[in-house]
Coordinates of N, CA and C in Angstrom, one line a residue:
Chain A
E9 N -7.3 5.7 19.8 CA -7.6 5.4 18.4 C -6.4 4.8 17.8
A10 N -6.6 3.6 17.1 CA -5.5 3.0 16.4 C -5.0 3.8 15.2
Q11 N -3.7 4.1 15.2 CA -3.3 5.0 14.1 C -1.8 4.8 13.8
V12 N -1.4 5.2 12.6 CA 0.0 5.4 12.2 C 0.2 6.8 11.9
T13 N 1.2 7.4 12.5 CA 1.4 8.9 12.4 C 2.7 9.2 11.7
Q14 N 2.7 9.9 10.6 CA 3.9 10.3 9.9 C 4.0 11.8 10.1
N15 N 5.3 12.2 10.1 CA 5.6 13.6 10.1 C 6.9 13.9 9.4
P16 N 7.1 15.0 8.6 CA 6.0 15.9 8.3 C 5.0 15.4 7.2
R17 N 3.9 16.1 7.0 CA 3.0 15.8 5.9 C 3.5 16.3 4.6
Y18 N 4.2 17.4 4.6 CA 4.7 18.1 3.4 C 6.1 18.6 3.7
L19 N 7.0 18.4 2.8 CA 8.4 18.9 3.0 C 9.0 19.2 1.6
I20 N 9.6 20.4 1.6 CA 10.4 20.8 0.4 C 11.8 21.0 0.9
T21 N 12.7 20.4 0.3 CA 14.1 20.5 0.7 C 15.0 20.6 -0.5
V22 N 16.3 20.8 -0.2 CA 17.3 21.0 -1.3 C 18.1 19.7 -1.4
T23 N 18.7 19.5 -2.5 CA 19.5 18.4 -2.8 C 20.7 18.3 -1.8
G24 N 20.9 17.1 -1.2 CA 22.0 16.9 -0.3 C 21.7 17.2 1.2
K25 N 20.6 17.8 1.5 CA 20.4 18.1 2.9 C 19.6 17.0 3.6
K26 N 20.3 16.4 4.5 CA 19.8 15.2 5.2 C 18.4 15.5 5.8
L27 N 17.5 14.5 5.7 CA 16.2 14.7 6.3 C 15.7 13.3 6.9
T28 N 14.8 13.4 7.8 CA 14.2 12.2 8.4 C 12.7 12.4 8.4
V29 N 12.0 11.4 8.0 CA 10.6 11.3 8.1 C 10.2 10.3 9.2
T30 N 9.5 10.8 10.2 CA 9.2 9.9 11.3 C 7.9 9.1 11.1
C31 N 7.8 8.0 11.7 CA 6.6 7.1 11.6 C 6.4 6.5 13.0
S32 N 5.2 6.6 13.5 CA 5.0 6.0 14.8 C 3.6 5.3 14.8
Q33 N 3.5 4.1 15.4 CA 2.2 3.4 15.4 C 1.9 3.0 16.9
N34 N 0.6 3.0 17.2 CA 0.2 2.7 18.6 C -0.5 1.4 18.7
M35 N -0.3 0.5 17.8 CA -1.1 -0.8 17.8 C -0.2 -2.0 18.2
N36 N 1.0 -1.7 18.6 CA 1.9 -2.8 19.1 C 2.2 -3.8 17.9
H37 N 2.2 -3.2 16.7 CA 2.5 -4.1 15.5 C 4.0 -4.4 15.4
E38 N 4.3 -5.6 15.0 CA 5.7 -6.0 14.8 C 6.2 -5.6 13.5
Y39 N 5.4 -5.6 12.5 CA 5.8 -5.4 11.1 C 5.5 -3.9 10.7
M40 N 6.6 -3.2 10.2 CA 6.4 -1.9 9.7 C 7.2 -1.8 8.4
S41 N 6.7 -0.9 7.5 CA 7.3 -0.7 6.2 C 7.2 0.7 5.7
W42 N 8.0 1.0 4.7 CA 7.9 2.3 4.0 C 7.7 2.0 2.5
Y43 N 6.9 2.9 1.9 CA 6.6 2.8 0.5 C 6.7 4.2 -0.1
R44 N 7.0 4.2 -1.4 CA 6.9 5.4 -2.1 C 5.9 5.2 -3.3
Q45 N 5.2 6.3 -3.6 CA 4.2 6.2 -4.6 C 4.5 7.2 -5.7
D46 N 4.7 6.8 -6.9 CA 5.0 7.6 -8.0 C 3.9 7.4 -9.1
P47 N 3.6 8.4 -9.8 CA 2.5 8.2 -10.8 C 2.8 7.1 -11.8
G48 N 1.8 6.2 -12.0 CA 1.9 5.1 -12.9 C 2.6 3.9 -12.3
L49 N 3.2 4.0 -11.2 CA 4.0 2.9 -10.6 C 3.5 2.3 -9.4
G50 N 2.4 2.8 -8.9 CA 1.8 2.1 -7.7 C 2.7 2.3 -6.5
L51 N 2.5 1.6 -5.4 CA 3.3 1.7 -4.2 C 4.4 0.7 -4.3
R52 N 5.6 1.2 -4.1 CA 6.8 0.4 -4.1 C 7.5 0.4 -2.7
Q53 N 7.8 -0.8 -2.3 CA 8.4 -0.9 -0.9 C 9.8 -0.5 -0.9
I54 N 10.2 0.3 0.1 CA 11.5 0.8 0.2 C 12.3 -0.1 1.2
Y55 N 11.8 -0.1 2.4 CA 12.4 -1.0 3.5 C 11.2 -1.5 4.3
Y56 N 11.5 -2.6 5.0 CA 10.6 -3.1 6.0 C 11.3 -3.6 7.2
S57 N 10.5 -3.8 8.3 CA 11.1 -4.3 9.5 C 10.2 -5.3 10.1
M58 N 10.7 -6.5 10.4 CA 9.9 -7.5 11.0 C 9.8 -7.4 12.5
N59 N 10.7 -6.7 13.1 CA 10.7 -6.4 14.6 C 11.8 -5.5 15.0
V60 N 11.9 -5.2 16.2 CA 12.9 -4.3 16.7 C 14.3 -4.8 16.3
E61 N 15.1 -3.9 15.7 CA 16.5 -4.2 15.3 C 16.5 -5.2 14.1
V62 N 15.4 -5.4 13.5 CA 15.4 -6.3 12.3 C 14.8 -5.5 11.1
T63 N 15.7 -5.1 10.2 CA 15.2 -4.4 9.0 C 15.8 -5.0 7.8
D64 N 15.1 -4.8 6.6 CA 15.6 -5.4 5.4 C 15.1 -4.5 4.2
K65 N 15.8 -4.7 3.1 CA 15.5 -3.9 1.9 C 14.3 -4.4 1.2
G66 N 13.5 -3.4 0.7 CA 12.4 -3.8 -0.2 C 12.9 -3.7 -1.6
D67 N 12.0 -3.3 -2.5 CA 12.3 -3.2 -3.9 C 13.2 -2.0 -4.4
V68 N 13.0 -0.9 -3.6 CA 13.7 0.3 -4.1 C 14.4 1.0 -2.9
P69 N 15.5 0.3 -2.3 CA 16.1 0.9 -1.1 C 17.2 1.9 -1.3
E70 N 17.6 2.1 -2.6 CA 18.8 2.9 -2.8 C 18.5 4.4 -2.4
G71 N 19.4 4.9 -1.6 CA 19.3 6.3 -1.2 C 18.6 6.5 0.1
Y72 N 18.1 5.4 0.7 CA 17.4 5.5 2.0 C 18.0 4.6 3.1
K73 N 17.8 5.0 4.3 CA 18.1 4.2 5.5 C 16.9 4.2 6.4
V74 N 16.9 3.2 7.2 CA 15.9 3.1 8.3 C 16.5 2.6 9.6
S75 N 15.8 2.7 10.6 CA 16.2 2.1 11.9 C 14.9 1.7 12.7
R76 N 15.1 0.7 13.5 CA 13.9 0.3 14.3 C 14.5 0.0 15.7
K77 N 14.7 1.0 16.5 CA 15.2 0.9 17.8 C 14.1 0.6 18.8
E78 N 12.9 1.0 18.5 CA 11.7 0.8 19.4 C 10.6 0.2 18.5
K79 N 9.7 -0.6 19.1 CA 8.7 -1.2 18.3 C 7.8 -0.2 17.6
R80 N 7.5 0.9 18.3 CA 6.5 1.8 17.7 C 7.0 2.7 16.7
N81 N 8.3 2.9 16.5 CA 8.9 3.9 15.6 C 9.7 3.3 14.5
F82 N 9.6 3.9 13.3 CA 10.3 3.4 12.2 C 10.6 4.6 11.3
P83 N 11.6 5.4 11.6 CA 12.0 6.5 10.8 C 12.6 6.2 9.5
L84 N 12.4 7.0 8.5 CA 13.0 6.9 7.2 C 14.0 8.0 7.0
I85 N 15.2 7.7 6.7 CA 16.3 8.7 6.6 C 16.8 8.8 5.2
L86 N 16.9 10.0 4.7 CA 17.5 10.3 3.4 C 18.8 11.1 3.7
E87 N 19.9 10.4 3.6 CA 21.2 11.0 4.0 C 21.5 12.2 3.1
S88 N 21.3 12.0 1.8 CA 21.7 13.0 0.8 C 20.6 13.0 -0.3
P89 N 19.4 13.6 0.0 CA 18.3 13.6 -1.0 C 18.7 14.1 -2.3
S90 N 18.1 13.5 -3.3 CA 18.2 13.9 -4.7 C 16.8 14.1 -5.3
P91 N 16.8 14.9 -6.4 CA 15.4 15.2 -7.0 C 14.7 13.9 -7.4
N92 N 15.3 12.8 -7.7 CA 14.6 11.6 -8.1 C 13.9 10.9 -6.8
Q93 N 14.1 11.5 -5.7 CA 13.4 11.0 -4.5 C 12.2 11.9 -4.2
T94 N 11.9 12.8 -5.0 CA 10.6 13.5 -4.9 C 9.5 12.5 -5.1
S95 N 8.6 12.4 -4.2 CA 7.6 11.4 -4.2 C 6.6 11.5 -3.0
L96 N 5.6 10.7 -3.0 CA 4.7 10.6 -1.9 C 5.1 9.3 -1.1
Y97 N 5.4 9.5 0.2 CA 5.8 8.4 1.0 C 4.8 8.0 2.0
F98 N 4.6 6.7 2.1 CA 3.7 6.1 3.1 C 4.4 5.2 4.0
C99 N 4.1 5.3 5.3 CA 4.6 4.3 6.3 C 3.3 3.4 6.6
A100 N 3.6 2.2 6.9 CA 2.5 1.2 7.2 C 2.9 0.3 8.3
S101 N 1.9 -0.2 9.0 CA 2.2 -1.2 10.1 C 1.2 -2.3 10.0
S102 N 1.5 -3.5 10.5 CA 0.6 -4.6 10.6 C 1.2 -5.6 11.6
S103 N 0.3 -6.5 12.0 CA 0.8 -7.5 13.0 C 1.8 -8.4 12.3
S104 N 1.6 -8.7 11.0 CA 2.5 -9.5 10.3 C 2.5 -9.0 8.9
P105 N 3.4 -9.5 8.0 CA 3.5 -8.9 6.6 C 2.2 -9.2 5.8
N106 N 1.5 -10.3 6.2 CA 0.4 -10.7 5.4 C -1.0 -10.5 6.1
T107 N -1.0 -9.6 7.0 CA -2.3 -9.2 7.6 C -2.5 -7.7 7.2
E108 N -3.7 -7.3 7.4 CA -4.2 -6.0 7.0 C -3.2 -4.9 7.5
A109 N -2.8 -4.1 6.5 CA -1.8 -3.0 6.8 C -2.6 -1.7 7.1
F110 N -2.0 -1.0 8.1 CA -2.6 0.4 8.4 C -1.6 1.4 8.0
F111 N -2.0 2.4 7.2 CA -1.1 3.3 6.6 C -1.2 4.7 7.3
G112 N -0.1 5.3 7.3 CA 0.0 6.7 7.8 C -0.6 7.7 6.8
Q113 N -0.6 9.0 7.1 CA -1.3 9.9 6.3 C -0.5 10.3 5.0
G114 N 0.7 9.9 4.9 CA 1.5 10.2 3.8 C 2.4 11.4 4.0
T115 N 3.6 11.4 3.4 CA 4.5 12.6 3.4 C 4.8 12.9 1.9
R116 N 4.5 14.1 1.5 CA 4.8 14.5 0.2 C 6.1 15.3 0.2
L117 N 7.1 14.7 -0.4 CA 8.5 15.2 -0.4 C 8.9 15.8 -1.7
T118 N 9.4 17.0 -1.7 CA 9.9 17.6 -3.0 C 11.4 17.9 -2.7
V119 N 12.2 17.4 -3.6 CA 13.7 17.7 -3.5 C 14.0 18.6 -4.7
V120 N 14.5 19.8 -4.4 CA 14.9 20.7 -5.5 C 16.4 20.9 -5.7
Chain B
I7 N 11.8 -8.6 -8.7 CA 10.6 -7.8 -8.4 C 9.4 -8.6 -9.0
L8 N 8.4 -8.9 -8.2 CA 7.2 -9.7 -8.7 C 6.3 -8.8 -9.5
N9 N 5.6 -9.4 -10.5 CA 4.7 -8.7 -11.4 C 3.3 -8.8 -10.9
V10 N 2.7 -7.7 -10.4 CA 1.3 -7.7 -10.0 C 0.7 -6.6 -10.9
E11 N -0.3 -7.0 -11.7 CA -0.9 -6.2 -12.7 C -2.4 -5.9 -12.3
Q12 N -2.8 -4.7 -12.5 CA -4.2 -4.4 -12.3 C -4.8 -3.8 -13.6
S13 N -6.0 -4.2 -13.9 CA -6.7 -3.7 -15.1 C -8.2 -3.5 -14.8
P14 N -8.8 -2.4 -15.4 CA -8.1 -1.4 -16.2 C -7.3 -0.4 -15.3
Q15 N -6.6 0.5 -15.9 CA -5.9 1.5 -15.1 C -6.9 2.5 -14.6
S16 N -7.9 2.8 -15.4 CA -8.9 3.7 -14.9 C -10.3 3.4 -15.5
L17 N -11.3 3.8 -14.8 CA -12.7 3.4 -15.2 C -13.6 4.5 -14.8
H18 N -14.5 4.9 -15.8 CA -15.5 5.9 -15.5 C -16.8 5.2 -15.6
V19 N -17.7 5.3 -14.6 CA -19.0 4.7 -14.7 C -20.0 5.7 -14.2
Q20 N -21.3 5.4 -14.5 CA -22.4 6.2 -14.0 C -22.9 5.6 -12.7
E21 N -23.4 6.5 -11.9 CA -24.0 6.1 -10.6 C -25.0 5.0 -10.9
G22 N -24.9 4.0 -10.0 CA -25.9 2.9 -10.2 C -25.3 1.7 -11.0
D23 N -24.3 2.0 -11.8 CA -23.7 0.9 -12.6 C -22.9 -0.1 -11.6
S24 N -22.9 -1.3 -12.0 CA -22.0 -2.3 -11.3 C -20.8 -2.4 -12.1
T25 N -19.7 -2.6 -11.4 CA -18.4 -2.7 -12.1 C -17.5 -3.7 -11.5
N26 N -16.5 -4.1 -12.2 CA -15.5 -5.0 -11.6 C -14.1 -4.7 -12.3
F27 N -13.1 -5.1 -11.5 CA -11.7 -5.0 -12.1 C -10.9 -6.1 -11.5
T28 N -9.7 -6.2 -12.2 CA -8.9 -7.4 -12.0 C -7.5 -7.2 -11.5
C29 N -7.1 -8.1 -10.6 CA -5.7 -8.1 -10.2 C -5.1 -9.4 -10.6
S30 N -3.9 -9.4 -11.3 CA -3.2 -10.6 -11.7 C -1.9 -10.7 -10.9
F31 N -1.6 -11.9 -10.5 CA -0.4 -12.0 -9.7 C 0.3 -13.4 -10.0
P32 N 1.5 -13.6 -9.5 CA 2.2 -14.9 -9.7 C 1.4 -16.0 -9.1
S33 N 1.2 -17.1 -9.8 CA 0.4 -18.2 -9.2 C 1.3 -19.1 -8.3
S34 N 2.6 -18.9 -8.3 CA 3.4 -19.7 -7.5 C 3.8 -18.9 -6.2
N35 N 4.1 -19.6 -5.2 CA 4.5 -19.0 -3.9 C 3.5 -18.1 -3.3
F36 N 2.2 -18.4 -3.5 CA 1.1 -17.5 -3.0 C 1.0 -17.6 -1.5
Y37 N 0.8 -16.5 -0.8 CA 0.4 -16.6 0.6 C -0.9 -15.8 0.8
A38 N -1.0 -14.5 0.3 CA -2.1 -13.7 0.6 C -2.3 -12.7 -0.5
L39 N -3.6 -12.3 -0.7 CA -3.9 -11.2 -1.6 C -4.7 -10.2 -0.9
H40 N -4.2 -8.9 -1.0 CA -4.9 -7.8 -0.2 C -5.6 -6.9 -1.3
W41 N -6.7 -6.3 -0.9 CA -7.3 -5.2 -1.6 C -7.4 -4.0 -0.7
Y42 N -7.0 -2.8 -1.2 CA -7.1 -1.6 -0.5 C -7.8 -0.5 -1.3
R43 N -8.5 0.3 -0.6 CA -9.2 1.5 -1.2 C -8.5 2.7 -0.8
W44 N -8.2 3.6 -1.8 CA -7.4 4.8 -1.6 C -8.1 6.0 -2.2
E45 N -8.7 6.8 -1.3 CA -9.3 8.0 -1.7 C -8.3 9.1 -1.8
T46 N -8.5 10.0 -2.7 CA -7.6 11.2 -2.9 C -7.4 11.9 -1.6
A47 N -6.2 12.2 -1.3 CA -5.8 13.0 -0.1 C -5.9 12.2 1.2
K48 N -6.2 10.9 1.1 CA -6.3 10.1 2.3 C -5.3 9.0 2.2
S49 N -5.3 8.1 3.2 CA -4.4 6.9 3.2 C -5.1 5.7 2.7
P50 N -4.4 4.8 2.1 CA -5.1 3.5 1.7 C -5.7 2.8 2.9
E51 N -6.8 2.2 2.7 CA -7.5 1.5 3.8 C -7.8 0.1 3.3
A52 N -7.6 -0.9 4.2 CA -7.8 -2.3 3.8 C -9.3 -2.6 3.6
L53 N -9.5 -3.3 2.5 CA -10.9 -3.8 2.2 C -10.9 -5.3 2.6
F54 N -10.0 -6.1 2.0 CA -10.0 -7.5 2.2 C -8.6 -8.0 2.2
V55 N -8.4 -9.1 3.0 CA -7.2 -9.9 2.9 C -7.7 -11.4 2.7
M56 N -7.2 -12.0 1.6 CA -7.7 -13.3 1.2 C -6.5 -14.3 1.1
T57 N -6.7 -15.5 1.6 CA -5.6 -16.4 1.6 C -5.9 -17.7 1.0
L58 N -7.1 -18.1 0.8 CA -7.5 -19.4 0.3 C -8.0 -19.4 -1.1
N59 N -7.6 -20.3 -1.9 CA -8.2 -20.4 -3.3 C -9.7 -20.5 -3.2
G60 N -10.4 -19.7 -4.0 CA -11.9 -19.8 -3.9 C -12.5 -18.9 -2.9
D61 N -11.7 -18.2 -2.1 CA -12.2 -17.3 -1.1 C -13.1 -16.2 -1.8
E62 N -14.2 -15.9 -1.1 CA -15.0 -14.8 -1.5 C -15.3 -14.0 -0.3
K63 N -15.0 -12.6 -0.4 CA -15.3 -11.8 0.7 C -16.2 -10.7 0.3
K64 N -17.0 -10.2 1.3 CA -18.0 -9.1 1.0 C -18.0 -8.1 2.1
K65 N -18.1 -6.8 1.7 CA -18.3 -5.7 2.6 C -19.2 -4.7 2.0
G66 N -20.5 -4.8 2.4 CA -21.5 -3.9 1.8 C -21.7 -4.3 0.4
R67 N -21.5 -3.2 -0.5 CA -21.7 -3.5 -1.9 C -20.4 -3.9 -2.7
I68 N -19.4 -4.1 -1.9 CA -18.1 -4.5 -2.5 C -17.8 -5.9 -2.2
S69 N -17.4 -6.7 -3.2 CA -17.0 -8.1 -2.9 C -15.8 -8.4 -3.7
A70 N -15.1 -9.5 -3.3 CA -13.9 -9.9 -4.0 C -13.8 -11.4 -4.1
T71 N -13.2 -11.9 -5.2 CA -13.0 -13.4 -5.3 C -11.5 -13.6 -5.6
L72 N -11.1 -14.8 -5.3 CA -9.7 -15.2 -5.4 C -9.5 -16.5 -6.1
N73 N -8.6 -16.5 -7.1 CA -8.2 -17.8 -7.8 C -6.7 -17.8 -7.7
T74 N -6.2 -18.6 -6.8 CA -4.7 -18.7 -6.7 C -4.1 -19.6 -7.7
K75 N -4.8 -20.5 -8.2 CA -4.2 -21.4 -9.2 C -3.9 -20.7 -10.5
E76 N -4.8 -19.8 -10.9 CA -4.5 -19.1 -12.2 C -4.0 -17.7 -11.9
G77 N -3.9 -17.3 -10.7 CA -3.3 -16.0 -10.3 C -4.1 -14.8 -10.6
Y78 N -5.4 -14.8 -10.2 CA -6.1 -13.5 -10.3 C -7.2 -13.4 -9.2
S79 N -7.5 -12.1 -9.0 CA -8.6 -11.8 -8.1 C -9.4 -10.7 -8.8
Y80 N -10.8 -10.8 -8.5 CA -11.7 -9.8 -9.0 C -12.3 -9.0 -7.9
L81 N -12.4 -7.7 -8.1 CA -13.1 -6.9 -7.1 C -14.4 -6.4 -7.8
Y82 N -15.5 -6.5 -7.2 CA -16.8 -6.1 -7.7 C -17.4 -5.0 -6.9
I83 N -18.0 -4.0 -7.5 CA -18.8 -3.0 -6.8 C -20.2 -3.0 -7.4
K84 N -21.2 -3.3 -6.6 CA -22.5 -3.3 -7.1 C -23.2 -2.0 -6.9
G85 N -23.8 -1.5 -7.9 CA -24.6 -0.2 -7.8 C -23.7 0.9 -7.3
S86 N -22.6 1.2 -8.1 CA -21.6 2.2 -7.8 C -22.2 3.6 -7.4
Q87 N -21.7 4.2 -6.3 CA -22.1 5.5 -5.9 C -20.9 6.4 -6.0
P88 N -21.1 7.8 -6.1 CA -20.0 8.7 -6.2 C -19.0 8.5 -5.1
E89 N -19.4 8.2 -3.9 CA -18.4 8.0 -2.8 C -17.5 6.8 -3.0
D90 N -17.8 5.9 -4.0 CA -16.9 4.8 -4.3 C -15.8 5.3 -5.1
S91 N -15.8 6.5 -5.6 CA -14.7 7.0 -6.4 C -13.4 7.0 -5.6
A92 N -12.4 6.3 -6.1 CA -11.1 6.1 -5.4 C -10.2 5.3 -6.3
T93 N -9.0 5.1 -5.8 CA -8.1 4.1 -6.5 C -8.1 2.8 -5.7
Y94 N -8.3 1.7 -6.4 CA -8.3 0.4 -5.7 C -7.0 -0.3 -6.0
L95 N -6.4 -0.7 -4.9 CA -5.0 -1.3 -5.0 C -5.1 -2.8 -4.6
C96 N -4.4 -3.6 -5.3 CA -4.3 -5.0 -4.8 C -2.8 -5.2 -4.4
A97 N -2.5 -6.1 -3.5 CA -1.1 -6.4 -3.1 C -1.0 -7.9 -2.9
F98 N 0.1 -8.4 -3.4 CA 0.4 -9.8 -3.3 C 1.4 -10.1 -2.3
G99 N 1.1 -11.1 -1.4 CA 2.1 -11.5 -0.4 C 2.6 -12.9 -0.7
D100 N 3.9 -13.1 -0.8 CA 4.3 -14.5 -1.2 C 4.6 -15.2 0.1
N101 N 4.9 -16.5 -0.1 CA 5.1 -17.4 1.1 C 6.4 -17.3 1.8
A102 N 7.3 -16.4 1.3 CA 8.5 -16.0 2.1 C 8.0 -15.1 3.2
G103 N 6.9 -14.5 3.0 CA 6.2 -13.8 4.1 C 6.7 -12.4 4.5
N104 N 7.6 -11.9 3.7 CA 8.3 -10.6 4.2 C 7.8 -9.4 3.6
M105 N 7.3 -9.5 2.4 CA 7.0 -8.2 1.6 C 5.6 -8.3 1.0
L106 N 5.0 -7.2 0.7 CA 3.8 -7.0 -0.1 C 4.2 -6.3 -1.4
T107 N 3.8 -6.9 -2.5 CA 4.0 -6.2 -3.8 C 2.7 -5.7 -4.3
F108 N 2.6 -4.4 -4.5 CA 1.4 -3.8 -4.9 C 1.3 -3.7 -6.5
G109 N 0.1 -3.8 -7.0 CA -0.2 -3.4 -8.3 C -0.3 -1.9 -8.5
G110 N -0.4 -1.5 -9.8 CA -0.5 -0.1 -10.1 C -1.8 0.6 -9.7
G111 N -2.8 -0.2 -9.4 CA -4.1 0.4 -9.0 C -5.1 0.6 -10.2
T112 N -6.4 0.6 -9.8 CA -7.4 0.9 -10.8 C -8.1 2.2 -10.2
R113 N -8.1 3.2 -11.0 CA -8.8 4.5 -10.5 C -10.2 4.5 -11.0
L114 N -11.1 4.5 -10.1 CA -12.6 4.4 -10.4 C -13.2 5.8 -10.2
M115 N -13.9 6.3 -11.2 CA -14.6 7.6 -11.1 C -16.1 7.3 -11.3
V116 N -17.0 7.6 -10.4 CA -18.4 7.4 -10.5 C -19.1 8.7 -10.7
K117 N -19.7 8.9 -11.8 CA -20.4 10.2 -12.1 C -21.8 10.1 -11.6
P118 N -22.3 11.2 -10.9 CA -23.7 11.2 -10.4 C -24.7 11.3 -11.5

């Protein structure tokens, strides 16, 4: 079954404690991206990757890092989380930026 | 950051009503316009990806039109059903081809 898998689904952490949210897709897609969703603001793109070892900033990259060492995986790293990074995060993949995107299940992160 | 606006923000209709909502986007540098359906506690799912001015797409009772010259797309739902209750998101892809910019969404609630 074609899918994008994010883990964990829910996470409560404390300010400053490094965390990683994993994202994996099984569709051999080249394009992957991370979004955060906040009430009233829609989905905002954090980072995207056009292919292995090619990543770039989206609209709201501050406080986040990503890596793309393998085509299927695109982890999101918060080196020092802060409360303003409390949000719902989605990973998505597609064959290209302007084709249908497939979204993961979402990760609800709370930073206290 | 590109300006993609959706209206209305929310909409309550009765079962059987037909409804429509709007996505406005920059009319320059257009490449693609996406529509996604996002049910509560689930992931966004693609409805349509449109690339040509005048495009019309249909999936069951849902259809969409595209006007790239004036920068808008309409999503229509004919004979709304309670299971149509969801947030409908549009996303604009520009011809640099690297990012999708999402609107804030229209939340539709269909009362039985």
